Amino acid sequence: MKATAKAHTNIALIKYWGKRDEALILPTNNSLSITLDGFYTTTSVEFNEELTKDRFVLNETAVEGEQFQRVTKFLDLVRSLSGKRLYAEVASVNAVPTAAGFASSASGFAALAAASSKAIGLNLTETELSRLTRQGSGSACRSIYGGFAEWQKGEAVDGSDSYAVPIAPREHWDIRVAAVVLSSKMKKVSSRRGMRRTVETSPFFNGWVDSIPYDLEAIKEGILNKDFVKVGEIAEANCLKMHATTLGANPPFTYWLDTTLSVMQTVQQLRDSGIPAYFTIDAGPNVKVLYLPEHEEKVQETLRNIPGVSDVKLSRVGQGISYLEDDTFV
Ligand code: 2P0
């Protein structure tokens, strides 16, 4: 009863920011992302009658504490779906450099959901898999698909209609993402705590939610028509609106550093010089920059030269979940 799966992380162009149900991980708004080929997690799960508890090894180190609890709680869901009370040995390798500011929880829970459900004998459709994955980490439900995916928030109280759907495959459009890594180790407000505080206290939160349907329709049209300027403008504005909600929270907070603002301004200057490039930022200080392949050299060089930037990692549009033969997993 063993299976191995590989999942790529994703970057949201329309952000998931706010939950209507914390336990089931149900969002207040739809979100839309690009799956990235540069950053992924490979996870192998083996259910075994001889185990007396779950075990989780990440990058060859046994994990305990809160991280372990999240994995074992997720495995409980898989066990309850299958009706089998078996413990599991979980081994993950993360090719998502934490320093790059990408949430490894997206690729991590997508790979865990795929490998564990397959290993225990559940034969899930992609929709069912996305719905299950959502309960590990919200943004992870979008990583089931390659290319461009939308997480539909759904209306049902039990979460049955809250899952991701594919918008366009990776072959549809070759756009690129540069992850700009800033040299800071500043402790941040976790995205879970940050979104909860925003929902509960920010007077800007309702404005954020109200603005989503327009952004979503417009960006989907932009993606389908490969209209880079339209997609970039909407993604950048959507990111700024999300971050604006945190300034209205009580107590107020921001994920930005001075260097975050420098990168944002440099991206705007790139545009002024005729190169279409747009930024987006998640629950952290690092900036991701969208650009077209023909501008890769110039964009990369410009970003690397900003004082305070420690690295720039480039990525293309990536693929969805894949299952590996066990012997290909190292
Ligand atoms: C996103 N973020 O859409 C947004 C943008 C952060 C900013 O999804 O609590 O780690 O596990 O559902 O998925 C980060 O939130 O949170 C996130 P949980 P998750 O990518």
PDB file of C-alpha atoms and ligand atoms in Angstrom, residues 10-19 22 25-26 29 31-33 70 103-106 109 134-142 151 188 190-193 195 208 242-243 255 280-284, ligand 1:
ATOM      1  CA  ASN A  10       1.578  27.728  -7.397  1.00  0.00           C
ATOM      2  CA  ILE A  11       1.493  31.501  -7.350  1.00  0.00           C
ATOM      3  CA  ALA A  12      -1.865  33.248  -7.042  1.00  0.00           C
ATOM      4  CA  LEU A  13      -2.711  36.075  -9.451  1.00  0.00           C
ATOM      5  CA  ILE A  14      -6.051  36.523  -7.712  1.00  0.00           C
ATOM      6  CA  LYS A  15      -5.291  35.922  -4.051  1.00  0.00           C
ATOM      7  CA  TYR A  16      -6.982  33.659  -1.532  1.00  0.00           C
ATOM      8  CA  TRP A  17      -7.264  35.908   1.492  1.00  0.00           C
ATOM      9  CA  GLY A  18      -9.873  35.124   4.125  1.00  0.00           C
ATOM     10  CA  LYS A  19     -11.733  32.055   5.380  1.00  0.00           C
ATOM     11  CA  GLU A  22     -11.459  27.712   9.554  1.00  0.00           C
ATOM     12  CA  ILE A  25     -10.691  25.611   5.091  1.00  0.00           C
ATOM     13  CA  LEU A  26     -13.419  27.317   3.103  1.00  0.00           C
ATOM     14  CA  ASN A  29     -13.397  34.416  -2.323  1.00  0.00           C
ATOM     15  CA  SER A  31      -8.715  32.639  -6.310  1.00  0.00           C
ATOM     16  CA  LEU A  32      -6.694  31.909  -9.448  1.00  0.00           C
ATOM     17  CA  SER A  33      -3.110  30.745  -9.822  1.00  0.00           C
ATOM     18  CA  ARG A  70      -0.989  18.833  10.430  1.00  0.00           C
ATOM     19  CA  ALA A 103       4.569  28.384   0.325  1.00  0.00           C
ATOM     20  CA  SER A 104       5.826  24.804   0.434  1.00  0.00           C
ATOM     21  CA  SER A 105       2.459  23.917   1.973  1.00  0.00           C
ATOM     22  CA  ALA A 106       0.849  24.156  -1.489  1.00  0.00           C
ATOM     23  CA  PHE A 109      -0.247  19.026   0.786  1.00  0.00           C
ATOM     24  CA  ARG A 134      -8.026  21.872   0.294  1.00  0.00           C
ATOM     25  CA  GLN A 135      -8.514  20.538   3.817  1.00  0.00           C
ATOM     26  CA  GLY A 136      -4.742  20.281   4.287  1.00  0.00           C
ATOM     27  CA  SER A 137      -3.949  23.783   3.029  1.00  0.00           C
ATOM     28  CA  GLY A 138      -6.237  26.005   0.997  1.00  0.00           C
ATOM     29  CA  SER A 139      -3.852  27.120  -1.740  1.00  0.00           C
ATOM     30  CA  ALA A 140      -2.759  23.487  -2.249  1.00  0.00           C
ATOM     31  CA  CYS A 141      -6.070  22.575  -3.896  1.00  0.00           C
ATOM     32  CA  ARG A 142      -5.003  24.634  -6.943  1.00  0.00           C
ATOM     33  CA  TRP A 151     -10.296  27.632  -6.747  1.00  0.00           C
ATOM     34  CA  LYS A 188       6.305  37.304   9.768  1.00  0.00           C
ATOM     35  CA  SER A 190       1.741  33.517   9.345  1.00  0.00           C
ATOM     36  CA  SER A 191      -0.779  33.616   6.508  1.00  0.00           C
ATOM     37  CA  ARG A 192      -3.303  31.746   8.703  1.00  0.00           C
ATOM     38  CA  ARG A 193      -3.085  34.299  11.499  1.00  0.00           C
ATOM     39  CA  MET A 195      -5.949  36.339   7.151  1.00  0.00           C
ATOM     40  CA  TRP A 208     -11.596  43.289  -0.985  1.00  0.00           C
ATOM     41  CA  MET A 242      -4.960  42.177  -0.591  1.00  0.00           C
ATOM     42  CA  HIS A 243      -2.033  43.843   1.141  1.00  0.00           C
ATOM     43  CA  TYR A 255       4.408  41.822   5.038  1.00  0.00           C
ATOM     44  CA  THR A 280       2.695  40.019  -7.087  1.00  0.00           C
ATOM     45  CA  ILE A 281       3.432  39.368  -3.393  1.00  0.00           C
ATOM     46  CA  ASP A 282       2.118  36.725  -0.980  1.00  0.00           C
ATOM     47  CA  ALA A 283       2.126  36.646   2.813  1.00  0.00           C
ATOM     48  CA  GLY A 284       5.803  37.559   3.060  1.00  0.00           C
TER      49      GLY A 284
HETATM   50  C1  2P0 B   1      -2.693  32.526  -2.109  1.00  0.00           C
HETATM   51  N1  2P0 B   1      -1.919  32.866   0.254  1.00  0.00           N
HETATM   52  O1  2P0 B   1      -3.738  32.621  -2.771  1.00  0.00           O
HETATM   53  C2  2P0 B   1      -2.633  33.387  -0.858  1.00  0.00           C
HETATM   54  C3  2P0 B   1      -2.054  34.739  -1.112  1.00  0.00           C
HETATM   55  C4  2P0 B   1      -1.118  33.866   0.899  1.00  0.00           C
HETATM   56  C5  2P0 B   1      -1.373  35.119   0.167  1.00  0.00           C
HETATM   57  O2  2P0 B   1      -2.817  30.858   0.113  1.00  0.00           O
HETATM   58  O3  2P0 B   1      -4.538  28.320   6.094  1.00  0.00           O
HETATM   59  O4  2P0 B   1      -1.003  28.454   3.277  1.00  0.00           O
HETATM   60  O5  2P0 B   1      -3.333  26.528   4.864  1.00  0.00           O
HETATM   61  O6  2P0 B   1      -5.413  27.516   3.909  1.00  0.00           O
HETATM   62  O7  2P0 B   1      -2.980  28.146   1.716  1.00  0.00           O
HETATM   63  C6  2P0 B   1      -1.486  31.166   1.950  1.00  0.00           C
HETATM   64  O8  2P0 B   1      -2.420  30.438   2.640  1.00  0.00           O
HETATM   65  O9  2P0 B   1      -3.340  28.880   4.088  1.00  0.00           O
HETATM   66  C7  2P0 B   1      -2.116  31.625   0.713  1.00  0.00           C
HETATM   67  P1  2P0 B   1      -4.199  27.753   4.770  1.00  0.00           P
HETATM   68  P2  2P0 B   1      -2.378  28.854   2.857  1.00  0.00           P
HETATM   69  O10 2P0 B   1      -1.737  31.797  -2.460  1.00  0.00           O
END
